XYZ file of N, CA, C and O in Angstrom:
812
model
N 0.858 -1.175 0.000
C 0.000 0.000 0.000
C 0.902 1.235 0.000
O 1.793 1.353 0.851
N 0.712 2.116 -0.909
C 1.482 3.352 -0.988
C 0.615 4.495 -0.481
O -0.515 4.686 -0.934
N 1.138 5.248 0.494
C 0.412 6.361 1.090
C 1.131 7.651 0.752
O 2.347 7.786 0.987
N 0.405 8.591 0.177
C 0.944 9.916 -0.126
C 0.482 10.894 0.941
O -0.703 10.919 1.303
N 1.397 11.696 1.473
C 1.044 12.660 2.507
C 1.983 13.869 2.408
O 3.023 13.817 1.755
N 1.557 14.953 3.058
C 2.361 16.178 3.081
C 3.112 16.261 4.400
O 2.529 16.050 5.468
N 4.421 16.545 4.337
C 5.210 16.666 5.557
C 5.030 18.052 6.166
O 4.211 18.856 5.705
N 5.811 18.380 7.206
C 5.668 19.658 7.912
C 6.046 20.847 7.043
O 5.554 21.955 7.246
N 6.926 20.639 6.076
C 7.329 21.742 5.206
C 6.398 21.889 3.999
O 6.600 22.763 3.161
N 5.399 21.042 3.882
C 4.471 21.133 2.769
C 4.862 20.304 1.562
O 4.179 20.337 0.540
N 5.960 19.567 1.668
C 6.392 18.726 0.555
C 5.609 17.422 0.503
O 5.122 16.929 1.520
N 5.491 16.913 -0.682
C 4.762 15.667 -0.887
C 5.693 14.483 -0.661
O 6.786 14.432 -1.227
N 5.250 13.551 0.179
C 6.056 12.363 0.479
C 5.212 11.117 0.269
O 3.990 11.163 0.319
N 5.913 10.023 0.036
C 5.246 8.734 -0.172
C 5.828 7.709 0.793
O 7.038 7.696 1.034
N 4.970 6.894 1.341
C 5.409 5.815 2.231
C 4.821 4.500 1.740
O 3.679 4.454 1.255
N 5.618 3.472 1.854
C 5.193 2.141 1.456
C 4.871 1.341 2.712
O 5.722 1.195 3.601
N 3.645 0.863 2.815
C 3.218 0.047 3.952
C 3.094 -1.393 3.483
O 2.411 -1.687 2.491
N 3.763 -2.272 4.197
C 3.765 -3.691 3.842
C 3.050 -4.477 4.932
O 3.388 -4.380 6.098
N 2.064 -5.252 4.554
C 1.324 -6.065 5.525
C 2.036 -7.401 5.691
O 2.258 -8.140 4.727
N 2.420 -7.696 6.930
C 3.052 -8.986 7.210
C 2.052 -9.990 7.777
O 2.421 -10.958 8.422
N 0.782 -9.750 7.533
C -0.257 -10.647 8.028
C -0.364 -11.849 7.096
O -0.691 -11.715 5.924
N -0.086 -13.022 7.627
C -0.133 -14.243 6.833
C -1.441 -14.976 7.096
O -2.198 -14.645 7.983
N -1.673 -16.011 6.323
C -2.903 -16.773 6.455
C -2.965 -17.615 7.713
O -4.003 -18.176 8.030
N -1.838 -17.745 8.432
C -1.829 -18.586 9.628
C -2.229 -17.830 10.883
O -2.223 -18.407 11.970
N -2.519 -16.535 10.752
C -2.940 -15.773 11.923
C -4.332 -16.210 12.350
O -5.211 -16.434 11.529
N -4.521 -16.305 13.661
C -5.777 -16.799 14.219
C -6.489 -15.692 14.976
O -5.873 -14.717 15.412
N -7.786 -15.880 15.153
C -8.617 -14.893 15.818
C -9.532 -15.583 16.817
O -9.686 -16.798 16.815
N -10.139 -14.782 17.660
C -11.153 -15.255 18.598
C -12.227 -14.180 18.684
O -11.922 -13.006 18.880
N -13.467 -14.600 18.504
C -14.586 -13.668 18.601
C -15.469 -14.113 19.758
O -15.876 -15.277 19.829
N -15.743 -13.201 20.683
C -16.545 -13.521 21.865
C -17.754 -12.593 21.930
O -17.652 -11.400 21.633
N -18.880 -13.165 22.320
C -20.131 -12.402 22.398
C -20.823 -12.741 23.709
O -21.034 -13.901 24.046
N -21.186 -11.714 24.459
C -21.893 -11.893 25.730
C -23.355 -11.512 25.597
O -23.681 -10.438 25.094
N -24.234 -12.390 26.050
C -25.672 -12.171 25.923
C -26.273 -11.733 27.257
O -25.580 -11.615 28.261
N -27.598 -11.532 27.248
C -28.253 -10.943 28.419
C -28.806 -11.967 29.400
O -29.512 -11.597 30.321
N -28.534 -13.257 29.221
C -28.917 -14.238 30.223
C -30.233 -14.944 29.982
O -30.773 -15.566 30.893
N -30.768 -14.884 28.767
C -31.998 -15.618 28.456
C -31.683 -17.109 28.464
O -30.668 -17.544 27.925
N -32.541 -17.904 29.073
C -32.329 -19.344 29.174
C -32.533 -20.001 27.809
O -33.625 -19.938 27.252
N -31.487 -20.657 27.229
C -31.634 -21.232 25.888
C -32.227 -22.641 25.874
O -32.820 -23.057 24.900
N -32.005 -23.426 26.940
C -32.527 -24.797 26.992
C -32.594 -25.266 28.444
O -31.943 -24.719 29.311
N -33.402 -26.303 28.684
C -33.644 -26.826 30.032
C -34.118 -25.721 30.968
O -33.667 -25.611 32.112
N -35.018 -24.882 30.486
C -35.527 -23.782 31.290
C -36.636 -24.303 32.208
O -37.474 -25.106 31.786
N -36.664 -23.876 33.462
C -37.707 -24.349 34.379
C -39.083 -23.842 33.969
O -39.283 -22.658 33.734
N -40.033 -24.782 33.854
C -41.400 -24.436 33.523
C -41.637 -24.106 32.066
O -42.688 -23.589 31.715
N -40.654 -24.381 31.189
C -40.796 -24.079 29.769
C -40.419 -25.306 28.950
O -40.100 -26.364 29.485
N -40.440 -25.160 27.638
C -40.024 -26.249 26.756
C -38.531 -26.521 26.974
O -37.724 -25.588 27.025
N -38.171 -27.798 27.095
C -36.776 -28.141 27.404
C -35.819 -27.758 26.281
O -34.723 -27.265 26.526
N -36.222 -28.008 25.018
C -35.366 -27.675 23.883
C -36.168 -26.858 22.874
O -36.679 -27.393 21.888
N -36.307 -25.547 23.102
C -37.084 -24.726 22.160
C -36.366 -24.600 20.822
O -35.139 -24.615 20.754
N -37.158 -24.499 19.768
C -36.609 -24.358 18.426
C -37.307 -23.188 17.731
O -38.520 -23.249 17.516
N -36.628 -22.116 17.411
C -35.200 -21.867 17.594
C -34.877 -21.474 19.036
O -35.747 -21.085 19.801
N -33.584 -21.580 19.384
C -33.155 -21.241 20.735
C -33.281 -19.742 20.977
O -32.856 -18.939 20.146
N -33.818 -19.339 22.126
C -33.879 -17.897 22.447
C -32.549 -17.417 23.008
O -32.325 -17.398 24.219
N -31.619 -17.062 22.126
C -30.288 -16.666 22.570
C -30.295 -15.346 23.337
O -29.443 -15.104 24.167
N -31.236 -14.463 23.059
C -31.226 -13.162 23.711
C -30.496 -12.138 22.856
O -30.261 -12.332 21.675
N -30.106 -11.032 23.488
C -29.426 -9.946 22.774
C -28.088 -9.660 23.430
O -27.820 -10.073 24.561
N -27.244 -8.929 22.703
C -25.934 -8.561 23.229
C -26.092 -7.537 24.342
O -26.894 -6.619 24.252
N -25.291 -7.691 25.384
C -25.372 -6.819 26.549
C -24.218 -5.825 26.542
O -23.061 -6.229 26.372
N -24.468 -4.526 26.727
C -23.365 -3.561 26.801
C -22.542 -3.769 28.070
O -23.066 -4.116 29.127
N -21.246 -3.562 27.947
C -20.364 -3.596 29.104
C -19.835 -4.951 29.494
O -19.118 -5.062 30.490
N -20.133 -6.006 28.748
C -19.579 -7.328 29.064
C -18.089 -7.314 28.751
O -17.657 -6.872 27.690
N -17.291 -7.794 29.690
C -15.840 -7.766 29.551
C -15.314 -9.179 29.338
O -15.713 -10.103 30.042
N -14.411 -9.331 28.363
C -13.766 -10.613 28.086
C -12.262 -10.458 28.249
O -11.693 -9.435 27.879
N -11.636 -11.491 28.783
C -10.182 -11.509 28.927
C -9.705 -12.937 28.695
O -10.321 -13.888 29.168
N -8.617 -13.082 27.947
C -8.075 -14.424 27.730
C -6.593 -14.447 28.064
O -5.906 -13.427 28.020
N -6.101 -15.622 28.416
C -4.675 -15.846 28.655
C -4.249 -17.047 27.829
O -4.966 -18.046 27.740
N -3.070 -16.942 27.224
C -2.524 -18.046 26.444
C -1.020 -17.856 26.302
O -0.476 -16.795 26.638
N -0.334 -18.883 25.799
C 1.098 -18.823 25.564
C 1.348 -18.539 24.089
O 0.678 -19.098 23.220
N 2.333 -17.671 23.810
C 2.691 -17.422 22.424
C 3.786 -18.385 21.997
O 4.132 -19.324 22.720
N 4.346 -18.164 20.807
C 5.358 -19.084 20.289
C 6.657 -19.035 21.074
O 7.460 -19.964 20.999
N 6.888 -17.955 21.837
C 8.091 -17.837 22.668
C 7.842 -18.290 24.101
O 8.649 -18.004 24.979
N 6.718 -18.957 24.348
C 6.334 -19.423 25.687
C 6.164 -18.278 26.672
O 6.418 -18.431 27.862
N 5.751 -17.129 26.190
C 5.399 -16.017 27.061
C 3.892 -16.000 27.229
O 3.143 -16.242 26.286
N 3.443 -15.701 28.434
C 2.014 -15.682 28.712
C 1.424 -14.341 28.278
O 1.862 -13.288 28.716
N 0.433 -14.398 27.391
C -0.230 -13.208 26.886
C -1.586 -13.058 27.549
O -2.296 -14.035 27.763
N -1.931 -11.832 27.871
C -3.249 -11.524 28.427
C -3.823 -10.346 27.661
O -3.180 -9.310 27.539
N -5.025 -10.521 27.126
C -5.706 -9.455 26.398
C -7.114 -9.309 26.948
O -7.711 -10.283 27.394
N -7.611 -8.079 26.898
C -8.939 -7.811 27.435
C -9.689 -6.905 26.466
O -9.101 -6.039 25.816
N -11.002 -7.116 26.381
C -11.843 -6.289 25.530
C -13.230 -6.154 26.125
O -13.680 -7.004 26.885
N -13.902 -5.068 25.771
C -15.241 -4.783 26.292
C -16.215 -4.747 25.124
O -15.937 -4.153 24.078
N -17.348 -5.379 25.320
C -18.384 -5.425 24.288
C -19.301 -4.215 24.397
O -19.763 -3.893 25.484
N -19.565 -3.585 23.272
C -20.439 -2.405 23.218
C -20.054 -1.380 24.276
O -20.837 -1.004 25.140
N -18.788 -0.927 24.216
C -18.265 -0.042 25.251
C -18.894 1.339 25.212
O -18.958 2.022 26.228
N -19.373 1.773 24.066
C -19.933 3.121 23.943
C -21.306 3.033 23.303
O -21.506 2.338 22.310
N -22.272 3.720 23.888
C -23.616 3.742 23.303
C -24.128 5.167 23.120
O -25.252 5.360 22.685
N -23.325 6.171 23.469
C -23.777 7.549 23.330
C -23.714 7.990 21.866
O -22.967 7.431 21.057
N -24.496 8.972 21.519
C -24.544 9.561 20.187
C -24.914 8.539 19.114
O -24.587 8.704 17.947
N -25.591 7.450 19.530
C -26.036 6.452 18.559
C -24.900 5.745 17.857
O -25.015 5.415 16.675
N -23.795 5.502 18.569
C -22.635 4.854 17.958
C -22.983 3.431 17.549
O -23.603 2.683 18.292
N -22.580 3.052 16.336
C -22.840 1.716 15.819
C -21.604 0.859 16.094
O -20.613 0.927 15.385
N -21.654 0.060 17.161
C -20.517 -0.758 17.572
C -20.658 -2.179 17.049
O -21.752 -2.636 16.708
N -19.539 -2.880 17.039
C -19.572 -4.297 16.684
C -20.310 -5.067 17.777
O -20.185 -4.756 18.964
N -21.089 -6.085 17.414
C -21.880 -6.802 18.413
C -21.080 -7.785 19.250
O -21.637 -8.460 20.103
N -19.780 -7.872 19.018
C -18.952 -8.826 19.764
C -17.558 -8.243 19.939
O -17.245 -7.175 19.430
N -16.724 -8.971 20.667
C -15.336 -8.565 20.895
C -14.449 -9.475 20.052
O -14.562 -10.706 20.129
N -13.582 -8.890 19.243
C -12.680 -9.663 18.386
C -11.250 -9.497 18.878
O -10.786 -8.379 19.094
N -10.559 -10.618 19.077
C -9.166 -10.630 19.497
C -8.322 -11.215 18.376
O -8.688 -12.216 17.762
N -7.185 -10.595 18.109
C -6.210 -11.158 17.183
C -5.193 -11.984 17.952
O -4.517 -11.471 18.841
N -5.074 -13.264 17.629
C -4.179 -14.159 18.368
C -2.819 -14.297 17.709
O -1.893 -14.813 18.322
N -2.674 -13.868 16.448
C -1.400 -13.993 15.761
C -1.116 -15.444 15.392
O -2.016 -16.253 15.181
N 0.172 -15.781 15.304
C 0.581 -17.161 15.036
C 0.519 -17.948 16.331
O 1.513 -18.066 17.049
N -0.612 -18.485 16.649
C -0.797 -19.224 17.903
C -0.995 -20.694 17.587
O -1.848 -21.047 16.772
N -0.202 -21.541 18.218
C -0.326 -22.982 18.004
C -0.780 -23.694 19.263
O -0.627 -24.898 19.383
N -1.298 -22.961 20.225
C -1.761 -23.533 21.469
C -3.235 -23.217 21.646
O -3.790 -22.335 21.007
N -3.836 -23.941 22.558
C -5.197 -23.629 22.948
C -5.213 -22.378 23.812
O -4.206 -22.006 24.409
N -6.360 -21.742 23.880
C -6.526 -20.610 24.781
C -6.691 -21.177 26.185
O -7.615 -21.952 26.439
N -5.785 -20.833 27.072
C -5.780 -21.449 28.394
C -7.045 -21.117 29.176
O -7.720 -22.013 29.687
N -7.347 -19.839 29.282
C -8.537 -19.441 30.036
C -9.188 -18.244 29.361
O -8.506 -17.349 28.875
N -10.505 -18.269 29.344
C -11.291 -17.131 28.874
C -12.186 -16.696 30.020
O -12.938 -17.503 30.569
N -12.079 -15.434 30.409
C -12.874 -14.882 31.502
C -13.980 -14.012 30.927
O -13.766 -13.294 29.950
N -15.138 -14.085 31.550
C -16.258 -13.215 31.177
C -16.752 -12.527 32.434
O -17.026 -13.181 33.443
N -16.857 -11.216 32.382
C -17.383 -10.444 33.497
C -18.572 -9.621 33.044
O -18.562 -9.042 31.961
N -19.615 -9.595 33.854
C -20.819 -8.844 33.508
C -20.967 -7.671 34.462
O -20.493 -7.692 35.595
N -21.654 -6.637 33.989
C -21.837 -5.437 34.796
C -23.184 -5.415 35.495
O -23.503 -4.455 36.172
N -23.983 -6.469 35.344
C -25.292 -6.521 35.983
C -25.113 -6.773 37.469
O -24.309 -7.609 37.879
N -25.842 -6.028 38.278
C -25.728 -6.226 39.721
C -26.335 -7.562 40.117
O -27.320 -8.007 39.528
N -25.771 -8.250 41.130
C -26.336 -9.525 41.552
C -27.710 -9.338 42.189
O -28.052 -8.271 42.682
N -28.499 -10.406 42.164
C -29.841 -10.355 42.718
C -29.776 -10.279 44.245
O -29.144 -11.105 44.887
N -30.426 -9.286 44.792
C -30.526 -9.090 46.241
C -29.163 -9.164 46.919
O -28.871 -10.064 47.686
N -28.263 -8.233 46.643
C -26.946 -8.277 47.291
C -27.066 -8.009 48.787
O -27.845 -7.182 49.224
N -26.273 -8.739 49.567
C -26.319 -8.608 51.020
C -25.041 -8.044 51.592
O -25.013 -7.662 52.748
N -23.988 -8.001 50.836
C -22.730 -7.479 51.345
C -21.704 -7.416 50.240
O -21.943 -7.848 49.121
N -20.513 -6.883 50.537
C -19.482 -6.784 49.499
C -19.018 -8.144 49.011
O -18.576 -8.279 47.876
N -19.109 -9.185 49.863
C -18.636 -10.493 49.433
C -19.541 -11.106 48.368
O -19.135 -11.996 47.634
N -20.785 -10.630 48.251
C -21.696 -11.169 47.247
C -21.395 -10.632 45.853
O -21.909 -11.160 44.882
N -20.585 -9.594 45.757
C -20.292 -8.997 44.457
C -19.220 -9.760 43.701
O -18.771 -9.323 42.666
N -18.782 -10.929 44.219
C -17.759 -11.699 43.544
C -18.345 -12.624 42.488
O -17.612 -13.335 41.822
N -19.653 -12.671 42.334
C -20.273 -13.576 41.391
C -20.485 -12.990 40.030
O -21.393 -13.408 39.327
N -19.698 -12.011 39.619
C -19.873 -11.372 38.314
C -18.972 -11.960 37.248
O -19.005 -11.519 36.120
N -18.131 -12.941 37.582
C -17.108 -13.403 36.654
C -17.118 -14.922 36.577
O -17.377 -15.598 37.567
N -16.815 -15.426 35.380
C -16.725 -16.870 35.176
C -15.609 -17.127 34.187
O -15.362 -16.320 33.287
N -14.905 -18.234 34.336
C -13.824 -18.570 33.407
C -14.051 -19.960 32.835
O -14.634 -20.822 33.489
N -13.564 -20.146 31.599
C -13.600 -21.437 30.922
C -12.198 -21.741 30.434
O -11.456 -20.856 30.051
N -11.832 -23.022 30.406
C -10.470 -23.422 30.058
C -10.454 -24.204 28.747
O -11.430 -24.860 28.391
N -9.311 -24.149 28.047
C -9.061 -24.975 26.882
C -9.959 -24.710 25.701
O -10.576 -25.638 25.176
N -10.028 -23.469 25.249
C -10.859 -23.134 24.087
C -10.021 -23.150 22.808
O -8.799 -23.001 22.840
N -10.693 -23.317 21.688
C -10.029 -23.473 20.400
C -9.860 -22.108 19.738
O -10.822 -21.340 19.661
N -8.657 -21.790 19.246
C -8.513 -20.561 18.459
C -9.313 -20.634 17.165
O -9.704 -21.704 16.717
N -9.548 -19.471 16.554
C -10.354 -19.345 15.334
C -11.778 -19.839 15.549
O -12.358 -20.489 14.686
N -12.320 -19.550 16.704
C -13.697 -19.946 17.002
C -14.474 -18.729 17.479
O -13.903 -17.694 17.804
N -15.786 -18.889 17.502
C -16.655 -17.835 18.008
C -17.293 -18.330 19.297
O -17.873 -19.413 19.348
N -17.179 -17.522 20.344
C -17.692 -17.870 21.663
C -18.975 -17.094 21.900
O -19.016 -15.883 21.720
N -20.016 -17.803 22.312
C -21.271 -17.171 22.711
C -21.505 -17.555 24.170
O -21.698 -18.727 24.479
N -21.446 -16.567 25.065
C -21.595 -16.819 26.493
C -22.770 -16.020 27.033
O -23.029 -14.900 26.601
N -23.477 -16.613 27.995
C -24.657 -15.968 28.551
C -24.751 -16.288 30.034
O -24.624 -17.448 30.429
N -24.965 -15.280 30.890
C -25.100 -15.535 32.337
C -26.477 -16.095 32.683
O -27.274 -15.470 33.380
N -26.781 -17.280 32.166
C -28.073 -17.913 32.406
C -28.193 -18.303 33.874
O -27.277 -18.861 34.449
N -29.318 -18.030 34.473
C -29.532 -18.376 35.873
C -29.159 -17.274 36.832
O -29.215 -17.467 38.043
N -28.757 -16.108 36.345
C -28.412 -14.995 37.226
C -26.916 -14.820 37.344
O -26.125 -15.697 37.003
N -26.506 -13.674 37.844
C -25.082 -13.361 37.923
C -24.409 -13.979 39.135
O -23.195 -14.044 39.185
N -25.160 -14.434 40.124
C -24.542 -15.050 41.291
C -24.248 -16.528 41.067
O -23.276 -17.058 41.589
N -25.088 -17.229 40.285
C -24.907 -18.662 40.064
C -24.078 -18.821 38.794
O -24.595 -19.102 37.715
N -22.768 -18.652 38.926
C -21.910 -18.669 37.741
C -21.750 -20.070 37.168
O -21.362 -20.209 36.007
N -22.023 -21.120 37.927
C -21.885 -22.482 37.397
C -22.908 -22.775 36.311
O -22.731 -23.689 35.516
N -24.010 -22.034 36.283
C -25.054 -22.295 35.295
C -24.932 -21.408 34.063
O -25.812 -21.433 33.213
N -23.872 -20.639 33.956
C -23.710 -19.785 32.782
C -23.538 -20.647 31.544
O -22.915 -21.712 31.577
N -24.077 -20.169 30.431
C -24.127 -20.926 29.183
C -22.965 -20.523 28.284
O -22.662 -19.340 28.143
N -22.309 -21.518 27.689
C -21.210 -21.246 26.765
C -21.380 -22.119 25.532
O -21.579 -23.328 25.638
N -21.311 -21.506 24.360
C -21.346 -22.235 23.090
C -20.103 -21.854 22.300
O -19.763 -20.677 22.188
N -19.410 -22.855 21.777
C -18.210 -22.642 20.969
C -18.551 -23.016 19.533
O -18.869 -24.175 19.241
N -18.511 -22.049 18.635
C -18.821 -22.261 17.227
C -17.510 -22.242 16.448
O -16.777 -21.252 16.477
N -17.207 -23.342 15.766
C -15.932 -23.490 15.056
C -16.215 -23.596 13.568
O -17.081 -24.366 13.144
N -15.489 -22.814 12.794
C -15.596 -22.883 11.336
C -14.606 -23.925 10.833
O -13.396 -23.804 11.034
N -15.117 -24.963 10.199
C -14.244 -26.032 9.703
C -13.412 -25.508 8.536
O -13.937 -24.945 7.589
N -12.111 -25.718 8.620
C -11.204 -25.261 7.565
C -10.630 -26.470 6.834
O -10.953 -27.622 7.115
N -9.738 -26.187 5.888
C -9.116 -27.278 5.139
C -8.185 -28.105 6.009
O -7.853 -29.241 5.667
N -7.750 -27.573 7.140
C -6.874 -28.320 8.031
C -7.558 -29.492 8.700
O -6.889 -30.406 9.188
N -8.893 -29.493 8.730
C -9.615 -30.589 9.363
C -9.365 -31.894 8.622
O -9.214 -32.956 9.226
N -9.273 -31.842 7.294
C -9.010 -33.052 6.512
C -7.657 -33.651 6.869
O -7.527 -34.869 7.025
N -6.642 -32.806 7.042
C -5.320 -33.303 7.415
C -5.334 -33.917 8.806
O -4.686 -34.940 9.046
N -6.075 -33.314 9.713
C -6.171 -33.869 11.069
C -6.833 -35.242 11.033
O -6.394 -36.187 11.699
N -7.888 -35.392 10.224
C -8.580 -36.680 10.128
C -7.662 -37.738 9.517
O -7.613 -38.886 9.979
N -6.896 -37.372 8.472
C -5.982 -38.328 7.851
C -4.895 -38.760 8.824
O -4.591 -39.958 8.959
N -4.305 -37.809 9.545
C -3.260 -38.144 10.519
C -3.829 -39.017 11.631
O -3.198 -39.988 12.073
N -5.042 -38.716 12.095
C -5.663 -39.524 13.130
C -5.924 -40.946 12.646
O -5.666 -41.921 13.356
N -6.418 -41.092 11.400
C -6.689 -42.424 10.859
C -5.403 -43.235 10.714
O -5.358 -44.425 11.061
N -4.332 -42.597 10.220
C -3.053 -43.304 10.065
C -2.499 -43.708 11.428
O -1.994 -44.829 11.606
N -2.593 -42.832 12.411
C -2.116 -43.151 13.755
C -2.882 -44.323 14.354
O -2.283 -45.246 14.942
N -4.203 -44.321 14.201
C -5.003 -45.439 14.711
C -4.664 -46.737 13.994
O -4.614 -47.812 14.625
N -4.414 -46.676 12.689
C -4.047 -47.875 11.940
C -2.711 -48.435 12.417
O -2.567 -49.648 12.621
N -1.707 -47.570 12.605
C -0.392 -48.017 13.078
C -0.506 -48.624 14.472
O 0.081 -49.686 14.758
N -1.267 -47.993 15.344
C -1.435 -48.542 16.691
C -2.163 -49.878 16.663
O -1.807 -50.811 17.400
N -3.171 -50.014 15.808
C -3.913 -51.277 15.718
C -3.028 -52.403 15.214
O -3.050 -53.525 15.758
N -2.226 -52.137 14.180
C -1.319 -53.161 13.655
C -0.283 -53.543 14.704
O 0.041 -54.732 14.882
N 0.244 -52.566 15.444
C 1.229 -52.863 16.486
C 0.627 -53.726 17.585
O 1.249 -54.701 18.042
N -0.582 -53.386 18.018
C -1.240 -54.177 19.064
C -1.517 -55.594 18.576
O -1.288 -56.580 19.297
N -1.998 -55.727 17.331
C -2.278 -57.057 16.785
C -1.012 -57.889 16.695
O -0.999 -59.066 17.057
N 0.113 -57.288 16.231
C 1.369 -58.009 16.104
C 1.902 -58.445 17.471
O 2.330 -59.601 17.642
N 1.876 -57.547 18.451
C 2.392 -57.894 19.785
C 1.531 -58.957 20.460
O 2.040 -59.844 21.154
N 0.230 -58.886 20.258
C -0.657 -59.881 20.864
C -0.426 -61.250 20.234
O -0.389 -62.276 20.929
N -0.256 -61.306 18.922
C 0.004 -62.583 18.248
C 1.347 -63.166 18.674
O 1.488 -64.377 18.855
N 2.340 -62.279 18.814
C 3.656 -62.748 19.254
C 3.609 -63.313 20.667
O 4.236 -64.331 20.968
N 2.828 -62.663 21.527
C 2.699 -63.156 22.899
C 2.007 -64.520 22.927
O 2.418 -65.416 23.677
N 0.977 -64.703 22.108
C 0.306 -66.009 22.041
C 1.256 -67.091 21.509
O 1.244 -68.234 21.985
N 2.085 -66.730 20.534
C 3.035 -67.690 19.989
C 4.037 -68.114 21.061
O 4.350 -69.306 21.203
N 4.554 -67.154 21.833
C 5.504 -67.489 22.900
C 4.839 -68.328 23.982
O 5.469 -69.251 24.532
N 3.576 -68.032 24.317
C 2.867 -68.839 25.309
C 2.685 -70.267 24.828
O 2.840 -71.234 25.591
N 2.362 -70.448 23.532
C 2.196 -71.804 22.985
C 3.521 -72.558 22.980
O 3.565 -73.778 23.282
N 4.629 -71.859 22.688
C 5.940 -72.518 22.709
C 6.310 -72.953 24.124
O 6.868 -74.027 24.335
N 6.012 -72.110 25.127
C 6.316 -72.467 26.523
C 5.514 -73.679 26.969
O 5.988 -74.542 27.706
N 4.230 -73.755 26.522
C 3.391 -74.917 26.877
C 3.926 -76.203 26.250
O 3.873 -77.271 26.847
N 4.435 -76.114 25.019
C 4.985 -77.310 24.373
C 6.258 -77.758 25.043
O 6.518 -78.963 25.160
N 7.063 -76.817 25.536
C 8.302 -77.190 26.210
C 8.060 -77.795 27.585
O 8.841 -78.624 28.056
N 6.974 -77.391 28.247
C 6.685 -77.940 29.561
C 5.785 -79.160 29.424
O 5.787 -80.081 30.130
């Protein structure tokens, strides 16, 4: 990309911008909902079709931790719908750039700004956050504080993964690995039976 601009003296200058973004860069998209019960709701249909996902909630905070290629721990944080004044049109989710990441996302934290139901003291305000472990890069996370902000164990999480061309290679490698292991087990088991039969003949 060539950018033309005027310097401080009024002269025309050109700069060349080179994008080093390769196809192996990964992303994570997270979306926080308003806590509508999607399934197994008390007193309602157990599996409604379509699922009532709810709407995006302003102020939901996401944070993830993971290791980069240099084994350094990275922590990034983002807020969903951070601004609503002046009719600002914001993205409905939080997008994180993971770069060249070959590891799983260690932990994803979600914090909500909704006050807990009937708070009784400062210690009750600790139920605004929930974490999940071992998430897949290049996926979309849909999280919802179902059941209220105090009962964090019932929060809903859906991981949506877009299948890429790499899935075929993973399936082929898995099939070959299973075949090699099966042949090895069959060979060792047959050899053990042969040795047992030889020992019986000698005794």
